[in-house]
């Protein structure tokens, strides 16, 4: 990854590199971001709670904003009904708007499929992780490096039927997926 990031081909016309965003010059950051699906796959395989449904939420979700249910109780809704897919928040203008740019997404500064929260069934996560492993191999062969959000977009283009996309924004998890909508602090936009 370091060799790729230091190459003139990778840096050429790369918005991320020009903006000095960490995913363009810190390999460890990308490795950590791309490890989310590895950790999910491991949780699915070990399955200590004997469940069929799994969720990822970044440890720093909300970035200090009060986005959690007021009573500190989250009763998810409209997630478990999609156990054969992985649910992602699809930020405006939506992942479909960039399909024509998929060959150069790794050089674009966009964040569409928010990687800070996703949820789905165990089989869907296994499949998504296998797809990601193949995509990382492709990236290394082709001199491409980027973070998890670009990865999720590319995986969506390969198999949209594996994804359940819900329009929303960064901190909308508890607003979008909560039985008691009146008990959730609105997200800052």
Coordinates of C-alpha atoms in Angstrom, one line a residue:
X1 CA 0.0 0.0 0.0
X2 CA 2.9 2.4 0.8
X3 CA 4.4 1.8 -2.6
X4 CA 1.1 2.4 -4.3
X5 CA 0.4 5.6 -2.3
X6 CA 3.9 6.9 -3.1
X7 CA 3.6 6.2 -6.9
X8 CA 3.1 9.0 -9.3
X9 CA 0.2 7.1 -11.0
X10 CA -1.7 6.9 -7.7
X11 CA -1.1 10.6 -6.8
X12 CA -2.0 11.9 -10.3
X13 CA -5.4 13.6 -10.3
X14 CA -6.1 12.2 -6.8
X15 CA -8.4 14.6 -4.9
X16 CA -7.7 12.7 -1.7
X17 CA -4.0 13.1 -2.0
X18 CA -4.3 16.8 -2.9
X19 CA -6.5 17.3 0.2
X20 CA -4.0 15.4 2.3
X21 CA -6.7 13.1 3.6
X22 CA -5.4 10.2 5.7
X23 CA -6.8 7.5 3.4
X24 CA -4.4 8.7 0.7
X25 CA -1.1 8.5 2.6
X26 CA -1.5 6.4 5.7
X27 CA -1.6 2.7 4.8
X28 CA -2.4 1.7 8.4
X29 CA -5.6 3.8 8.3
X30 CA -6.9 2.0 5.2
X31 CA -5.9 -1.4 6.6
X32 CA -7.9 -0.7 9.8
X33 CA -10.9 0.6 7.8
X34 CA -10.9 -2.4 5.5
X35 CA -10.7 -4.7 8.5
X36 CA -14.3 -3.9 9.6
X37 CA -15.6 -6.7 7.4
X38 CA -12.9 -9.0 8.6
X39 CA -14.1 -8.4 12.2
X40 CA -17.7 -8.9 11.2
X41 CA -16.8 -12.2 9.4
X42 CA -15.0 -13.3 12.5
X43 CA -18.0 -12.5 14.7
X44 CA -20.3 -14.4 12.3
X45 CA -18.0 -17.4 12.3
X46 CA -17.4 -17.5 16.1
X47 CA -21.0 -16.3 16.9
X48 CA -20.8 -16.4 20.7
X49 CA -24.4 -15.3 21.1
X50 CA -25.8 -17.8 18.6
X51 CA -27.5 -15.1 16.5
X52 CA -28.3 -14.7 12.8
X53 CA -28.1 -10.9 12.7
X54 CA -25.1 -8.7 13.2
X55 CA -24.3 -5.0 13.3
X56 CA -21.2 -2.8 13.1
X57 CA -21.1 0.7 14.7
X58 CA -17.9 2.6 14.9
X59 CA -16.7 3.2 18.5
X60 CA -16.8 7.0 18.0
X61 CA -20.2 7.0 16.4
X62 CA -21.8 10.5 16.6
X63 CA -18.4 12.2 17.0
X64 CA -19.6 13.7 20.3
X65 CA -23.0 14.8 19.0
X66 CA -26.0 13.7 21.1
X67 CA -27.5 11.3 18.5
X68 CA -28.7 8.6 20.9
X69 CA -32.2 7.8 22.1
X70 CA -33.1 10.1 25.0
X71 CA -33.8 7.2 27.3
X72 CA -30.6 5.4 26.2
X73 CA -32.7 2.5 25.0
X74 CA -32.5 1.6 21.3
X75 CA -35.2 -0.7 20.0
X76 CA -34.2 -1.3 16.4
X77 CA -36.8 -1.5 13.7
X78 CA -36.6 -2.2 9.9
X79 CA -33.3 -3.9 10.2
X80 CA -34.0 -7.6 11.0
X81 CA -36.4 -7.8 8.1
X82 CA -33.4 -7.7 5.7
X83 CA -31.3 -10.5 7.1
X84 CA -30.4 -11.7 3.6
X85 CA -28.7 -8.4 2.9
X86 CA -26.4 -5.8 4.5
X87 CA -28.1 -2.5 5.3
X88 CA -26.1 0.7 4.7
X89 CA -27.0 4.3 5.0
X90 CA -26.9 5.7 1.4
X91 CA -25.9 9.4 1.6
X92 CA -27.1 12.0 -1.0
X93 CA -26.8 11.8 -4.0
X94 CA -26.7 8.1 -3.6
X95 CA -24.3 5.3 -4.7
X96 CA -26.0 4.8 -8.1
X97 CA -25.0 8.4 -9.1
X98 CA -21.3 7.4 -9.1
X99 CA -21.4 4.0 -11.0
X100 CA -20.0 5.7 -14.1
X101 CA -17.0 6.8 -12.1
X102 CA -16.2 3.4 -10.4
X103 CA -12.8 3.1 -12.1
X104 CA -11.6 6.3 -10.4
X105 CA -13.6 6.4 -7.2
X106 CA -10.3 5.8 -5.3
X107 CA -9.2 9.2 -6.4
X108 CA -12.4 11.1 -5.6
X109 CA -13.3 12.7 -2.3
X110 CA -16.8 11.4 -1.8
X111 CA -18.5 9.6 1.1
X112 CA -21.7 7.9 0.0
X113 CA -22.1 4.6 1.8
X114 CA -21.4 5.5 5.3
X115 CA -19.0 2.9 6.9
X116 CA -19.7 3.9 10.5
X117 CA -22.8 1.7 10.7
X118 CA -24.1 -1.4 8.8
X119 CA -26.1 -4.4 9.7
X120 CA -27.2 -7.7 8.2
X121 CA -27.5 -11.4 8.3
X122 CA -24.5 -13.7 8.9
X123 CA -24.6 -15.2 5.4
X124 CA -24.7 -11.8 3.8
X125 CA -21.7 -10.7 5.8
X126 CA -19.7 -13.8 4.8
X127 CA -20.4 -13.1 1.2
X128 CA -19.6 -9.4 1.5
X129 CA -16.3 -10.3 3.2
X130 CA -15.3 -12.8 0.5
X131 CA -16.1 -10.2 -2.2
X132 CA -14.0 -7.6 -0.4
X133 CA -11.0 -10.0 -0.2
X134 CA -11.2 -10.4 -4.0
X135 CA -11.5 -6.6 -4.5
X136 CA -8.5 -5.9 -2.3
X137 CA -6.5 -8.4 -4.4
X138 CA -7.7 -6.5 -7.5
X139 CA -6.7 -3.2 -5.9
X140 CA -3.2 -4.4 -5.2
X141 CA -2.7 -5.7 -8.7
X142 CA -4.1 -2.4 -10.2
X143 CA -2.3 0.0 -7.9
X144 CA -5.4 1.2 -6.0
X145 CA -5.8 2.0 -2.3
X146 CA -8.7 3.6 -0.6
X147 CA -10.9 3.2 2.5
X148 CA -13.9 1.1 3.4
X149 CA -16.5 3.5 2.0
X150 CA -15.1 3.3 -1.5
X151 CA -14.9 -0.5 -1.1
X152 CA -18.5 -0.7 -0.1
X153 CA -19.5 1.3 -3.2
X154 CA -17.5 -1.0 -5.5
X155 CA -19.0 -4.1 -3.9
X156 CA -22.5 -2.7 -4.3
X157 CA -21.8 -2.2 -8.1
X158 CA -20.8 -5.9 -8.3
X159 CA -23.8 -7.2 -6.4
X160 CA -26.5 -4.7 -5.6
X161 CA -28.9 -7.5 -4.5
X162 CA -26.7 -8.0 -1.4
X163 CA -27.3 -4.5 -0.2
X164 CA -30.3 -2.9 1.5
X165 CA -29.8 0.9 1.0
X166 CA -31.6 3.4 3.3
X167 CA -31.4 7.1 2.4
X168 CA -29.9 9.1 5.3
X169 CA -26.9 10.9 6.6
X170 CA -24.0 10.2 8.9
X171 CA -25.7 10.2 12.3
X172 CA -29.2 9.0 11.4
X173 CA -29.0 5.4 12.7
X174 CA -31.1 6.0 15.7
X175 CA -33.5 8.2 13.8
X176 CA -33.9 5.8 10.9
X177 CA -33.9 2.5 12.8
X178 CA -35.7 3.1 16.1
X179 CA -39.3 2.1 17.1
X180 CA -39.8 5.3 19.1
X181 CA -38.8 8.1 16.7
X182 CA -40.0 10.8 19.1
X183 CA -37.3 9.7 21.6
X184 CA -34.3 10.4 19.3
X185 CA -32.4 13.6 19.1
X186 CA -32.4 14.8 15.5
X187 CA -29.0 14.5 13.7
X188 CA -27.1 17.7 13.0
X189 CA -26.9 18.4 9.2

